[in-house]
Structure formats: C-alpha cells, structure tokens
CSV table of C-alpha atoms in Angstrom, one decimal:
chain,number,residue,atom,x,y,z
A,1,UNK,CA,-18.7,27.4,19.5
A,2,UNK,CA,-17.4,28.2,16.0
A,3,UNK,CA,-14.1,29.3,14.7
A,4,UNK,CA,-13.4,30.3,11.2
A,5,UNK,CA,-10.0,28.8,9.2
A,6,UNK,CA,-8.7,29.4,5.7
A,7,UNK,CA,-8.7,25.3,5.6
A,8,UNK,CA,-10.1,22.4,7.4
A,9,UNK,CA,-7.5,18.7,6.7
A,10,UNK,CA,-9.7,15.8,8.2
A,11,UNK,CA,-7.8,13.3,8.6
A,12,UNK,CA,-4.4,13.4,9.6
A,13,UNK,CA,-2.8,10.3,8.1
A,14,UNK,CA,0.5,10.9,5.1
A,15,UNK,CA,-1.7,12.5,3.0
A,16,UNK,CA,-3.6,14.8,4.9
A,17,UNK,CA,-0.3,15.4,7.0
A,18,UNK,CA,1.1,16.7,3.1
A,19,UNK,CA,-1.5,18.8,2.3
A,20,UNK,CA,-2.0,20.6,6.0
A,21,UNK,CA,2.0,21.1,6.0
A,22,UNK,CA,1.8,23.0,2.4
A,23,UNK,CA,-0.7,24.8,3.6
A,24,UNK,CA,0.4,25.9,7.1
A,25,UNK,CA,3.6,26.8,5.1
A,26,UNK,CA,1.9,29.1,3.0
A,27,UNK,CA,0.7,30.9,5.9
A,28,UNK,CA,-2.6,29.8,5.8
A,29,UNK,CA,-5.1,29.3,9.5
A,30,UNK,CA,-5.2,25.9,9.3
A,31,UNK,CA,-7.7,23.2,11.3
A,32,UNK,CA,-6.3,19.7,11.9
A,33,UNK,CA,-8.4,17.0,12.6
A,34,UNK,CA,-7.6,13.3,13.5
A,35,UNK,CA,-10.2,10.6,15.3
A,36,UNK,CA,-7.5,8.5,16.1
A,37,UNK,CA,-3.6,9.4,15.6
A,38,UNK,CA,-1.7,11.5,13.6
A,39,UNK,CA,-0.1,9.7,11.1
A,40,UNK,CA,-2.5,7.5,10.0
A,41,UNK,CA,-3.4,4.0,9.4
A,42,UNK,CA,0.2,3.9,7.3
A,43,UNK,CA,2.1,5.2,10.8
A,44,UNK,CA,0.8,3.1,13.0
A,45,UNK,CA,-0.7,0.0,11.5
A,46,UNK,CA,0.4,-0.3,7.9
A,47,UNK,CA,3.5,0.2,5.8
A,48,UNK,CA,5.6,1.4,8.7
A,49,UNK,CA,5.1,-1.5,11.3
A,50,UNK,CA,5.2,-4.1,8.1
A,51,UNK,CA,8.1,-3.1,6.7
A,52,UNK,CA,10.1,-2.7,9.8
A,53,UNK,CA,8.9,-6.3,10.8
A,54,UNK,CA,9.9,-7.7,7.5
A,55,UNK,CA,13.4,-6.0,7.3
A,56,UNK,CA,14.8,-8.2,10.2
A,57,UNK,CA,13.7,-11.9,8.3
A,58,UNK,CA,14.8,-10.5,5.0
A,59,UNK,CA,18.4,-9.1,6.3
A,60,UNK,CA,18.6,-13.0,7.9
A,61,UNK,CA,17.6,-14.4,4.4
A,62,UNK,CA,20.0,-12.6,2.8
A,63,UNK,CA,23.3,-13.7,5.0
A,64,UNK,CA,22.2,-17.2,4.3
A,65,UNK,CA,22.6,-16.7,0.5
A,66,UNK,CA,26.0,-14.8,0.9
A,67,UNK,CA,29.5,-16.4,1.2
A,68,UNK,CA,31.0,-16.8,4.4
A,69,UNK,CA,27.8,-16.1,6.4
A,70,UNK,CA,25.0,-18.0,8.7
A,71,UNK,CA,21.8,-16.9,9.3
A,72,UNK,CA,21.1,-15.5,12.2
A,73,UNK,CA,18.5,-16.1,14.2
A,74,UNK,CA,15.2,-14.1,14.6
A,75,UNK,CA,15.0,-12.1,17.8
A,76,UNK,CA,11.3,-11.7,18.3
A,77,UNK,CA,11.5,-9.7,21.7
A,78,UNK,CA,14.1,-7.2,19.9
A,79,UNK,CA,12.0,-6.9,16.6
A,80,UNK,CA,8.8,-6.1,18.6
A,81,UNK,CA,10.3,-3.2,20.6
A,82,UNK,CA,12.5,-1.7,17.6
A,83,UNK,CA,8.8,-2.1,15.8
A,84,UNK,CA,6.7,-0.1,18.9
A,85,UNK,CA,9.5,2.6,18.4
A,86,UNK,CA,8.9,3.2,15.2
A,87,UNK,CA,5.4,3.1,15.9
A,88,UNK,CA,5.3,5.8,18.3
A,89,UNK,CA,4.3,3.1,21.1
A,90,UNK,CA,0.6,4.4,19.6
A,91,UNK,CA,1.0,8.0,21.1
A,92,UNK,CA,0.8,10.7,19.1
A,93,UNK,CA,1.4,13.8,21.5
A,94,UNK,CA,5.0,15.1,19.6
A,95,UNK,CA,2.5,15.0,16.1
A,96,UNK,CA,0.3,17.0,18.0
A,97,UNK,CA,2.8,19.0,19.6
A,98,UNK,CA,4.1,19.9,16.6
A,99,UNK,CA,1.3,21.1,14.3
A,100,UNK,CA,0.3,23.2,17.4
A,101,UNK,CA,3.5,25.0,17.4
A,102,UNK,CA,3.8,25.5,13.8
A,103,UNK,CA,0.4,27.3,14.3
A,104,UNK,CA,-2.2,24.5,13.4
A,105,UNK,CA,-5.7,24.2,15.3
A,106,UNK,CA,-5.7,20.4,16.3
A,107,UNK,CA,-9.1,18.7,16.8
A,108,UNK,CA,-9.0,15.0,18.2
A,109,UNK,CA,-12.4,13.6,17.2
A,110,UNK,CA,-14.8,12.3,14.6
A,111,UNK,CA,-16.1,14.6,11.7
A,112,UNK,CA,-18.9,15.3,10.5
A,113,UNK,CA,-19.3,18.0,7.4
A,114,UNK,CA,-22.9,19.8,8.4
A,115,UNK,CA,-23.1,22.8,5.9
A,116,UNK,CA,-21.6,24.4,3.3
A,117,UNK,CA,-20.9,27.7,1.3
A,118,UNK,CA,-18.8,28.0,3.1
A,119,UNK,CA,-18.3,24.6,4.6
A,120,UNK,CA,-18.7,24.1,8.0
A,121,UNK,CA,-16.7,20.8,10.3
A,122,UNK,CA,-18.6,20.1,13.5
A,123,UNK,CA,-15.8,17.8,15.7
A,124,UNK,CA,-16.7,16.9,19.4
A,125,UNK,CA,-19.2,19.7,19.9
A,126,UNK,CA,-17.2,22.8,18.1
A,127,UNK,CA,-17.6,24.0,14.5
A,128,UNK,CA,-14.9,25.2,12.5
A,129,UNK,CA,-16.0,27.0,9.9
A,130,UNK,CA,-13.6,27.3,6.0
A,131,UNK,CA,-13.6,28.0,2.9
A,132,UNK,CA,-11.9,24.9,1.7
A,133,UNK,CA,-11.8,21.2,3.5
A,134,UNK,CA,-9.8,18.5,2.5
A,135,UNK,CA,-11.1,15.1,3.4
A,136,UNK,CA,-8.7,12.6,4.0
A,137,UNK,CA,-9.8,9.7,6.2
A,138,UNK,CA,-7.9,7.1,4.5
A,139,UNK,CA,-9.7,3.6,4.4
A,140,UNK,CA,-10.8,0.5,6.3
A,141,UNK,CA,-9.9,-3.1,5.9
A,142,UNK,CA,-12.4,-5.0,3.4
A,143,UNK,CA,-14.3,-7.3,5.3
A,144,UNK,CA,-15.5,-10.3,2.5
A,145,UNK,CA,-19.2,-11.7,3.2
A,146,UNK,CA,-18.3,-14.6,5.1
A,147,UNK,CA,-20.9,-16.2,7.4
A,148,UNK,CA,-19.8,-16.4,10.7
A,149,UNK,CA,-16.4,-13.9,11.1
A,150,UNK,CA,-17.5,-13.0,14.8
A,151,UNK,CA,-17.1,-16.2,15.5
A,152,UNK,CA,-13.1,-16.6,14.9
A,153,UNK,CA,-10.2,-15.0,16.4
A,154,UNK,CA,-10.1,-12.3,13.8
A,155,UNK,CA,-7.3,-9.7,12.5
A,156,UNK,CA,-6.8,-7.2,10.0
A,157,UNK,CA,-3.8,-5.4,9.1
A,158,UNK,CA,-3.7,-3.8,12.5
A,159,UNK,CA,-3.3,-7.1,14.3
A,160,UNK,CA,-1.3,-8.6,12.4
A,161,UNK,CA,1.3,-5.4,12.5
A,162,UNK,CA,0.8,-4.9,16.2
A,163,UNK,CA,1.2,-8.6,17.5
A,164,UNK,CA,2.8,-9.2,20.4
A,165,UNK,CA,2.9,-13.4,20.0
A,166,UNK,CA,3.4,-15.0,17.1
A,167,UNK,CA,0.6,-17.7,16.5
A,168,UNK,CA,1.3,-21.0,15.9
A,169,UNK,CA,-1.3,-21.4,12.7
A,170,UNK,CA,-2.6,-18.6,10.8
A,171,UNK,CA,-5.6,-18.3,7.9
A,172,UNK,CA,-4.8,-15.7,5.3
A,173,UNK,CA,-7.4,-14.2,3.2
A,174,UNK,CA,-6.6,-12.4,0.1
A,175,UNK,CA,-3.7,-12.6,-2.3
A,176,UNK,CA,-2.5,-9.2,-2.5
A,177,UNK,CA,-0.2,-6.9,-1.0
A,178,UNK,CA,-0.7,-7.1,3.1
A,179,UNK,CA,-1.4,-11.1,2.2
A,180,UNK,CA,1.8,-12.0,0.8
A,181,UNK,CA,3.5,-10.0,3.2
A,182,UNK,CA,2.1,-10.8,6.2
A,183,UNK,CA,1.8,-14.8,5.1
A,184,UNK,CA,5.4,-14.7,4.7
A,185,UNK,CA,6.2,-13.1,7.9
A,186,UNK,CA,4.4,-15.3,9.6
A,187,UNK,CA,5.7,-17.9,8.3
A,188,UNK,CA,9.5,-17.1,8.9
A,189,UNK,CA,8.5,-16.5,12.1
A,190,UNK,CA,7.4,-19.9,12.4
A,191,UNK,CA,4.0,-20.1,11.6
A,192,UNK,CA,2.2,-22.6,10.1
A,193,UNK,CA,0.3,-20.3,7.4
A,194,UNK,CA,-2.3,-21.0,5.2
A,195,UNK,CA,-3.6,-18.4,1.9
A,196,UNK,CA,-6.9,-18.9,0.6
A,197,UNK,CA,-7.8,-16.5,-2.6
A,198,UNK,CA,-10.8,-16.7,-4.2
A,199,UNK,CA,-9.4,-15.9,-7.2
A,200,UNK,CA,-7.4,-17.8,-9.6
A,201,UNK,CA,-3.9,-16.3,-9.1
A,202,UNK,CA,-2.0,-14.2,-6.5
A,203,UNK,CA,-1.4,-10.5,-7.1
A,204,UNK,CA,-4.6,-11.2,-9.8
A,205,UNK,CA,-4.5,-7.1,-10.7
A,206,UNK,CA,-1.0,-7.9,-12.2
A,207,UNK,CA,0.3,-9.7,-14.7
A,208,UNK,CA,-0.1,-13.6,-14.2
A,209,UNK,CA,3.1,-14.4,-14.5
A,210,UNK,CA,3.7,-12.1,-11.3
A,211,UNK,CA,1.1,-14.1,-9.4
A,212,UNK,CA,2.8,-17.3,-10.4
A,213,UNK,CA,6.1,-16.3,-8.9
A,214,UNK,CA,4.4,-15.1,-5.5
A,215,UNK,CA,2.6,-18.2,-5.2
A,216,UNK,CA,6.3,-19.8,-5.7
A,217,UNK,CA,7.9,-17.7,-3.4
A,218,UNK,CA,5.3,-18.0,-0.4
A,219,UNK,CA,5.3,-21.6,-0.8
A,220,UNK,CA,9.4,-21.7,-0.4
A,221,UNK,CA,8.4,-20.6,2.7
A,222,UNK,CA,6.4,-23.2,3.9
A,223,UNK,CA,2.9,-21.2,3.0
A,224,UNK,CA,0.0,-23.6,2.0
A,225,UNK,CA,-1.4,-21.3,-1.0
A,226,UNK,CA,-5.2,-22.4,-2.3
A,227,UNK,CA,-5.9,-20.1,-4.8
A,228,UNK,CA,-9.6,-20.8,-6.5
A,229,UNK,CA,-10.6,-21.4,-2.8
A,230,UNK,CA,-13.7,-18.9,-2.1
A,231,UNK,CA,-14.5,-19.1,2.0
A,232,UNK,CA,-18.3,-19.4,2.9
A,233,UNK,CA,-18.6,-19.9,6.7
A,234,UNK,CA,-16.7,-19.1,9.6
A,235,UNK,CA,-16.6,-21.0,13.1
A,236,UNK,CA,-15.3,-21.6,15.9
A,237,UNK,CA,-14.2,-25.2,16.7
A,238,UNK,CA,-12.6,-25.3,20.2
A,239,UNK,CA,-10.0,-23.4,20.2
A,240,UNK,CA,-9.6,-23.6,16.1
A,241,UNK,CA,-10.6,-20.5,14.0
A,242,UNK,CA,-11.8,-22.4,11.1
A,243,UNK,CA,-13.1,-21.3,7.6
A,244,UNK,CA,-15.2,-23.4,5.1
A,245,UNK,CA,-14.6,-23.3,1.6
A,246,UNK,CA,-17.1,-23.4,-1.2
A,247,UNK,CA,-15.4,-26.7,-2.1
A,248,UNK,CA,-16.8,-28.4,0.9
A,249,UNK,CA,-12.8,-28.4,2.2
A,250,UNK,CA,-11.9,-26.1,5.2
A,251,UNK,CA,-8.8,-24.7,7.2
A,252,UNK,CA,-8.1,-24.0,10.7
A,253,UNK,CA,-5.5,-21.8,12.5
A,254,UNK,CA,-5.5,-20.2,15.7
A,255,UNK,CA,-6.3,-16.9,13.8
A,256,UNK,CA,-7.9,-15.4,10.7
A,257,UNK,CA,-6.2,-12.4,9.1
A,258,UNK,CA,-8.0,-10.6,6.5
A,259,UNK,CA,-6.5,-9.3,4.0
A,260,UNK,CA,-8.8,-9.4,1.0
A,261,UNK,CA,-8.6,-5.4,0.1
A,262,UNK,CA,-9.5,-2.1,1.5
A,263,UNK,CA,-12.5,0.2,1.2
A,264,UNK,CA,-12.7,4.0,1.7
A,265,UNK,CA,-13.7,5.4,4.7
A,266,UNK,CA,-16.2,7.9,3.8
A,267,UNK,CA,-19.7,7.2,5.0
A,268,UNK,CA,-19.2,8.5,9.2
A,269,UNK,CA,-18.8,12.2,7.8
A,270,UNK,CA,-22.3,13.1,6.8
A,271,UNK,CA,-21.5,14.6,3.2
A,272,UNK,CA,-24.7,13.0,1.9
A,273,UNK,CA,-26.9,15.4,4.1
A,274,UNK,CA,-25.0,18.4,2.3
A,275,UNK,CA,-25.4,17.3,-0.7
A,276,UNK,CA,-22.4,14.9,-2.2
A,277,UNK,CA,-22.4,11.9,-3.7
A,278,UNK,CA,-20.6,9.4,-1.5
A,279,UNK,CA,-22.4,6.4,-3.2
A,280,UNK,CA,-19.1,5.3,-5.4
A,281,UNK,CA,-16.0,3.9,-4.6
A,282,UNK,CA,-14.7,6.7,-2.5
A,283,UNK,CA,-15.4,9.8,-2.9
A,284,UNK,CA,-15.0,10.6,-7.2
A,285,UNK,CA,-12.5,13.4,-7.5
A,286,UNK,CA,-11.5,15.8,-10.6
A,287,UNK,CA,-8.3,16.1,-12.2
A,288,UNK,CA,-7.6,18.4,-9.8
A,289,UNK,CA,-8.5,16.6,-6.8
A,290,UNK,CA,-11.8,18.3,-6.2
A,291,UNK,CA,-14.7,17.0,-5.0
A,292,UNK,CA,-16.8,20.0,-5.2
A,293,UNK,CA,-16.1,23.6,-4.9
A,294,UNK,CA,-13.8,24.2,-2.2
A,295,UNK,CA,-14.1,20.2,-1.0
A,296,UNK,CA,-11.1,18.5,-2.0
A,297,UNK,CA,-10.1,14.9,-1.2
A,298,UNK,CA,-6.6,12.9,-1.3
A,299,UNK,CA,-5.5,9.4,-0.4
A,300,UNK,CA,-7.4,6.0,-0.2
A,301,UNK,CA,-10.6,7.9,0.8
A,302,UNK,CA,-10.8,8.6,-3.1
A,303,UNK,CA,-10.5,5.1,-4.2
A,304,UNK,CA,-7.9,5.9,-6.8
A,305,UNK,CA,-4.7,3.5,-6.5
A,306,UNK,CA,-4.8,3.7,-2.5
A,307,UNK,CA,-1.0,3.9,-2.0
A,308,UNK,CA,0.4,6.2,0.5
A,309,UNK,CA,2.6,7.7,-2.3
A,310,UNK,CA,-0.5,8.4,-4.3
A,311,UNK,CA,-2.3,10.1,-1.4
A,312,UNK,CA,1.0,12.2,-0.9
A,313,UNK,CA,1.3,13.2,-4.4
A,314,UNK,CA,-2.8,14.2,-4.3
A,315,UNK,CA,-2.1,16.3,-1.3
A,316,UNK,CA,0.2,18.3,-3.2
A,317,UNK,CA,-2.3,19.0,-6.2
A,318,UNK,CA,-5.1,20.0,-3.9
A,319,UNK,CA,-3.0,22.3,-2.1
A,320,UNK,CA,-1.6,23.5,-5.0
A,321,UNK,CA,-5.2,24.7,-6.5
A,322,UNK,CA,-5.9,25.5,-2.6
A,323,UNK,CA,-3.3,28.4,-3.3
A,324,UNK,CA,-3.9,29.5,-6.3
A,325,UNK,CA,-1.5,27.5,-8.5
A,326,UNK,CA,-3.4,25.2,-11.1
A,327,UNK,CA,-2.2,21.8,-11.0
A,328,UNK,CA,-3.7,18.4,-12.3
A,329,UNK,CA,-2.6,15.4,-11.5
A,330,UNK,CA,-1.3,12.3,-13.6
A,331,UNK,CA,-1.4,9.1,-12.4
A,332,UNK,CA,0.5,7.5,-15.5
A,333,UNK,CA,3.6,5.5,-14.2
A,334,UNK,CA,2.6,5.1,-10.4
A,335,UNK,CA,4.9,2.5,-9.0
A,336,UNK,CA,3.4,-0.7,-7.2
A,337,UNK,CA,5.6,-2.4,-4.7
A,338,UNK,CA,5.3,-5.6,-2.4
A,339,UNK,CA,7.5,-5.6,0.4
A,340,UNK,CA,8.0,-9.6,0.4
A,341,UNK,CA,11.4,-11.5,0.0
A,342,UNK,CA,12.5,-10.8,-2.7
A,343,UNK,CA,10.2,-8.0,-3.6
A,344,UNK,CA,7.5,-7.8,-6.4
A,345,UNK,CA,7.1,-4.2,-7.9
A,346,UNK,CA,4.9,-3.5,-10.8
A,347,UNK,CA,4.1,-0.2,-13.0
A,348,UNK,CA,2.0,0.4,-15.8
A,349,UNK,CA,-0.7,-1.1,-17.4
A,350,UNK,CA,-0.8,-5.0,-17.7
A,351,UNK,CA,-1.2,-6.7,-21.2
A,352,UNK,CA,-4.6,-7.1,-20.9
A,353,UNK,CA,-5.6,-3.8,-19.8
A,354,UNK,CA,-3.3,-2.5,-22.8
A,355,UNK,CA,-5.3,-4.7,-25.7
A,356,UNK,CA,-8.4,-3.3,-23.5
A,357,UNK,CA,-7.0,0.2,-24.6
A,358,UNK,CA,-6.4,-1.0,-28.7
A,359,UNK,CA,-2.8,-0.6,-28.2
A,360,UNK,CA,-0.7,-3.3,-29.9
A,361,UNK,CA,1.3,-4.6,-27.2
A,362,UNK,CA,4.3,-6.8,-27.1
A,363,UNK,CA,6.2,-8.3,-24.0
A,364,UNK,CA,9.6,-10.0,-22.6
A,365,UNK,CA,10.5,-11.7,-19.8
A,366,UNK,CA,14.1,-12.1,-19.0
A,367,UNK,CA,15.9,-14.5,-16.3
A,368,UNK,CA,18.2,-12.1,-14.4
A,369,UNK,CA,21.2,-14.2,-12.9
A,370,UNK,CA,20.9,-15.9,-16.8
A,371,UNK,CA,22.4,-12.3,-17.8
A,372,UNK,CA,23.4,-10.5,-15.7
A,373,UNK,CA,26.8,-10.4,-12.9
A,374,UNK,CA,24.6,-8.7,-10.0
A,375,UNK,CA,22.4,-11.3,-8.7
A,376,UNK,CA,25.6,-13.2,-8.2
A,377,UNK,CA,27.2,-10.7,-6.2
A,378,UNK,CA,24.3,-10.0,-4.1
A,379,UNK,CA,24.1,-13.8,-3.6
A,380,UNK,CA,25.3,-17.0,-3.9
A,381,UNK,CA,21.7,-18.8,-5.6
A,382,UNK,CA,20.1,-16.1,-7.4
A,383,UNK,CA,16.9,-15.6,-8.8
A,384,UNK,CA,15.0,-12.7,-10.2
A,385,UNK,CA,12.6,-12.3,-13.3
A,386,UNK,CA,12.0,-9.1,-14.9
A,387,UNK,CA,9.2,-8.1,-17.9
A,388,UNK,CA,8.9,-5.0,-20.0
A,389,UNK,CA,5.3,-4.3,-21.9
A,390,UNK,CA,6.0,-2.3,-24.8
A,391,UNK,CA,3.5,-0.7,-27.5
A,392,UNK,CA,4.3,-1.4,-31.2
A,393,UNK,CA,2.8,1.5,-32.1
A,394,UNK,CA,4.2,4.1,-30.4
A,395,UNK,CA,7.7,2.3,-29.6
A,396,UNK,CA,7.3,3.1,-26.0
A,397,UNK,CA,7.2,0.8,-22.5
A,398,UNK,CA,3.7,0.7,-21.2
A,399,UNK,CA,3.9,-1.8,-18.4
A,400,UNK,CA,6.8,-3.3,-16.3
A,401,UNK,CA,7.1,-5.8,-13.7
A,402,UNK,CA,10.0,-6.8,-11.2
A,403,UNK,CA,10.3,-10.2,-8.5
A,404,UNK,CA,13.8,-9.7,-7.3
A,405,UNK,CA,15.8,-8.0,-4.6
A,406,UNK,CA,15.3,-4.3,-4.4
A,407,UNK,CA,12.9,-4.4,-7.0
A,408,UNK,CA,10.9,-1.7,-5.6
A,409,UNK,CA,14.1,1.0,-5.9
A,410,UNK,CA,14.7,0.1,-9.4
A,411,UNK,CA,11.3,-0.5,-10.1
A,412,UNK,CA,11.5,3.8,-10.9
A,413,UNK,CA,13.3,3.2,-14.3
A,414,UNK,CA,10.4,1.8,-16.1
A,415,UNK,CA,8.1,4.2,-14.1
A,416,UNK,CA,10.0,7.5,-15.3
A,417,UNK,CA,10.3,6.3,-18.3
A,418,UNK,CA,6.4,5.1,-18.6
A,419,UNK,CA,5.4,8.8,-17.0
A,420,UNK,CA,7.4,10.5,-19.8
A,421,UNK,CA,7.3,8.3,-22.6
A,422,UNK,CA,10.8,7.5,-23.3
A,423,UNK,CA,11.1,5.2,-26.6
A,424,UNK,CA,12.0,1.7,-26.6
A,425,UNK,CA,15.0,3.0,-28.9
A,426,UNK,CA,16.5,5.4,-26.3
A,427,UNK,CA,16.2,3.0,-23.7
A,428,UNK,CA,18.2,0.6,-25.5
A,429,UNK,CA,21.0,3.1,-26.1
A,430,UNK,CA,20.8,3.8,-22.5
A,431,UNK,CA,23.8,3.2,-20.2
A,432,UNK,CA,23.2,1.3,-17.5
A,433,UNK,CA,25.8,1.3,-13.8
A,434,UNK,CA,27.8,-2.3,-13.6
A,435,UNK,CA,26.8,-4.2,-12.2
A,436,UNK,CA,23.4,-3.6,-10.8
A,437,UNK,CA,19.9,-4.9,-11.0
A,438,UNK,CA,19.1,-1.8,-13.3
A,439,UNK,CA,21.1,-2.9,-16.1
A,440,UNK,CA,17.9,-5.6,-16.5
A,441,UNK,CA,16.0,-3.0,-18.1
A,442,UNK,CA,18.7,-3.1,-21.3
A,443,UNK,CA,18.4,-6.9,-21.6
A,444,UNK,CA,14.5,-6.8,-21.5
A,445,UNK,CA,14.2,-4.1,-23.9
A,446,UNK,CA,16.5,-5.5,-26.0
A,447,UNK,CA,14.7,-9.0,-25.7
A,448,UNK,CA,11.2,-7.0,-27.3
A,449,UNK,CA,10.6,-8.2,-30.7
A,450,UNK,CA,9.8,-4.9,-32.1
C-alpha cells in the first residue's frame, strides 16, 4: 500500500517534532514516523529524566549553603515518581494523539528509505511516498572497544535515567556531559562512584581549566576520578562488574555506565542502497541542512554539535527551505551546558582551536565571590570561576566558559555576543543588573589585557 505526503519526518524526537510541527502548520500532508516514542531519546531517556533527577540534590545543596537552612533529605521514592511523570511513564499515546488530530499521518515502526525521485519511506509494510524527507533518528550511546562488556551489568544513559534502585557502587566511563552528571547523582544519592577517562582531563573538548574544576567538583562529592585511565577488559567477578585498565589496575561496582560519547543513528535506514553516503559521521549536511535534493536531516543524526537545541534550531532551517524561504544556518555561538552542581557552560571556540584558526587570542579568568556581591547572596561559601577568550585582532570575545550556579542561563551573554560579534569595548561599557552572576562578564572583560 502506498500513500503520497508533501513530507516524510523520521524520527520523532525534539528535532523532528520542530520540523513536522512547522510544517503541519503550513498546511502541508505530513507523515510522522517514530520506532520507539515520540519525543525522543531527549523525552524519555536524556535531558528530561537527568535534569529532573538532578534538580532535587541540587535544591538540597543549595539550602545547606544558605543561612538559616538544613539540608533536607533526599526522597528517592518521591524523585522517581515526579521523574516517570515527566517522562510520560514511557507512553506516548497523547504525542500520538495529538499529531493525528492536528492532521499528521503517524507511522510507529522502523524506516527504511527504498527509492527516490521522489523519495519513497517503506515503514511496517506501507510506503509513503514524498517529495521531501527529513531524517531525524537522533543517535545511540558510543559503546568504546572494551573486551568483555556482555559480561557486566551494563547501562547507558537510559539506565542510568530510568533506575528504579540506586546501586551501591557504580563504574563511570567517559568524562563529558552524561558522566559528570550522572557520577554526581549517583554519588549524592549515595553511591560509591568511580570515573575512568581515558583521556587526560574531564570535559577534554573544553578548555582545561574547565576540566580541572569538574574533576574538583566531582571529587567534593566523594567521586574517585582516574583520568589517563584507558579500560581494556570487562568481567564479571561474582557479583562485581569489574573493568581492567591498561595500567594493569582495575575497578569494580555493581554496574558499568557508559558514558564515553554518542554516535549517529543512521545505518538501519538503507540510504546507502539509494545512493547516499552514510559512511561519515552522520549524515554530512549543507548549509542549509540538506543532504541531497529534497532529503534533509536535523539533530544528532548529522553529527554536528548533537545538542537538542542544535537539532531544534536545524529543524527550523530545513523547514524553512522545505517552504520556500531560503535559510542557512549558523552555528557560531551555540551554548554548551552541564547540568552538574554548580553548572559548567561553555561557548565558542577554545584557545587552542582559536590559534588553530591564526587568530591572536588572549584570555582571563576571574574568581567570582573575589568580585562580585552575588555569590554571597546566593550562598554563604561561594565559588564560581568565569573566563572570556577574546581576539586581539578583531577586539571581539571568541570563546567563554562558566563553573558556577546558573551558569547555563547566563551563559547566553557571551553567546549573543559571540553570534553577533559585539566588541570587547562595548561590552565593557555595558551595564550589567546588581547584583547577579551576569555582571561577571564586565570584570572578565575588563581583566583582558588588550
């Protein structure tokens, strides 16, 4: 059976929920399809379920470090069923509910693209047939080349976000975002967590000195942190999950969450047999999100900064030129945010991807509570770091990095400013709201020896 649509979204996570809501709104017949639920890995087993299990430990951190307060204690029963609400409990039927009412064809299934000109979607036995198809099927944990993982009580992201007990001793792989956040969770909870990264720092596509302060902040909370560590073998050891290090050292816990990356989840949807290159790090997209004509793709499937504010803003370019209205997109000044206590958030280019690009570069770092009255409002032992990159050149910030409270709301200063190219000198006669984190930005740009 085949049915014929202006557009064809595969893959119903925020992205693909973005582009087929444009598009429906435009008045367009539009196809929805989703192999597991709609809203995506971010809905169900990502930033949603993360962040609403963090908030609870970092709200009880925070009365600790105000006046006149205790902290209070967790309430893991409570947590866990305010975190299957927001969830969804895993059901999807009001999505699907209500892209069928709004006049979307929704397919549950998996994919597969089996011709073209015009493009043609074969999902559990029917083929929808369009002259455009957005791809967006989002990614899949990395899984390292470790000997032996089937051995261990293994987790990924959705585990780890979805746990109903917490373990007693946990084995963290990978330094970045879903590792610090989920080591320090874990921890709080009461957890004895340990982080192995292979490389040499946490957060190692930032700025070092932003993988310094992780490292500090974890271990406040009790995580063992062995960066330089590489894992070799997995086993199984009783009822110990245990990893062996290239060292000839090794650590146990009673599970093993990876969290060493993602990877683009491309290869189930046949493109290769009608002709396109999946062969690269997701699928390679034009400025205007464009694979080929009338095959666009948006999100983590691309490979290109695999946020779920990314995808989202892709979604709206490829709709855009979907309907006629040329628009490329930008990625200059995309903010990167860690949800850990306090919160890391970093935009720009580093210092070492700047001198990569022959710019000139010069950089400050500035102690927050040292200068400013809002980390002594918000609490009663503050810390926070904040550092500016800055070209010489041009006289404009090219990099910026928060670890402090909130840091990923005021994190947006330095990226509107990065996006648009606002000069060191303007920022400087800026006028900052007392007192508030934001007011940082003044006392690091005024610390730039330029």
């Amino acid at each position: 059976m085949e049915e014929r649509f202006d557009a064809v979204v595969v893959g119903m996570g925020p992205g693909g929920e973005v582009a087929a809501s444009l598009l429906l709104d435009a008045g367009l017949r539009v196809a929805v399809v989703e192999r597991e639920l709609i809203g995506g890995e971010c809905g169900y087993w990502a930033c949603i379920p993360s962040k609403t299990l963090l908030r609870p430990l970092e709200a009880a951190a925070e009365a600790a470090g105000v006046a006149g307060l205790d902290r209070p204690a967790p309430d893991w029963p409570a947590m866990r069923d305010y975190r299957d609400t927001m969830i969804r409990h895993l059901n999807d039927s009001k999505q699907v509910a209500g892209y069928t009412d709004r006049g979307a064809a929704v397919y549950k299934g998996a994919a597969r693209v089996v011709g073209r000109d015009p493009w043609v979607v074969e999902v559990e036995g029917r083929r929808l047939r369009a002259d455009n198809v957005v791809v967006a099927t989002g990614s899949a944990a990395a899984r390292p080349p470790i000997e032996g993982l089937e051995e261990v009580e293994l987790w990924t992201n959705r585990q780890a976000t979805t746990l109903e007990e917490i373990p007693e001793r946990a084995v963290v792989v990978g330094g970045s975002a879903v590792g610090v956040e989920m080591g320090q969770f874990l921890a709080r909870m009461g957890c004895e967590v340990t982080l192995v990264q292979r490389s040499g720092a946490l957060m190692n596509r930032e700025e070092p000195r932003v993988g310094e302060l992780a490292a500090e902040l974890l271990r406040s909370d009790g995580v063992v942190v062995r960066t330089g560590a590489e894992p070799r073998r997995a086993l199984r050891r009783g009822r110990d999950s245990v990893l062996e290090l290239a060292d000839g050292s090794s650590v146990v816990g009673d599970v093993v969450l990876l969290a060493a990356g993602r990877v683009p989840r491309v290869g189930e949807l046949g493109l290769e047999g009608v002709g396109v290159d999946t062969g690269g790090a997701g699928l390679a997209v034009d400025e205007r999100c464009r694979v080929a004509p009338g095959l666009w793709a948006v999100g983590d499937v691309t490979g290109t900064a695999m946020f779920t504010h990314v995808a989202k803003y892709q979604a709206r370019v490829a709709a855009a030129n979907i309907l006629g209205r040329d628009r490329t997109a930008d990625y200059t000044g995309v903010p990167r945010v860690v949800f850990s206590d306090p919160e890391i958030a970093a935009v720009g280019l580093t210092a070492e991807q700047a001198r990569a690009r022959g710019l000139d570069v010069v950089a400050a770092e500035v102690d927050l509570p040292a200068g400013l009255a809002r980390p002594w409002t918000y609490e009663t032992a503050p810390t926070g770091r904040l550092g500016v990159l800055a070209d010489r050149g041009g006289r404009v910030l090219v990099g910026a990095w928060a670890v402090a409270p909130l840091a990923g709301e005021w994190i947006h200063t330095a990226a509107l400013a990065i996006r648009e190219g606002i000069g060191v000198d303007r920022l400087r006669d800026s006028v900052a709201q007392f007192p508030t984190y934001s007011e940082g930005y003044l006392l690091a740009v005024e610390a730039l020896d330029m």
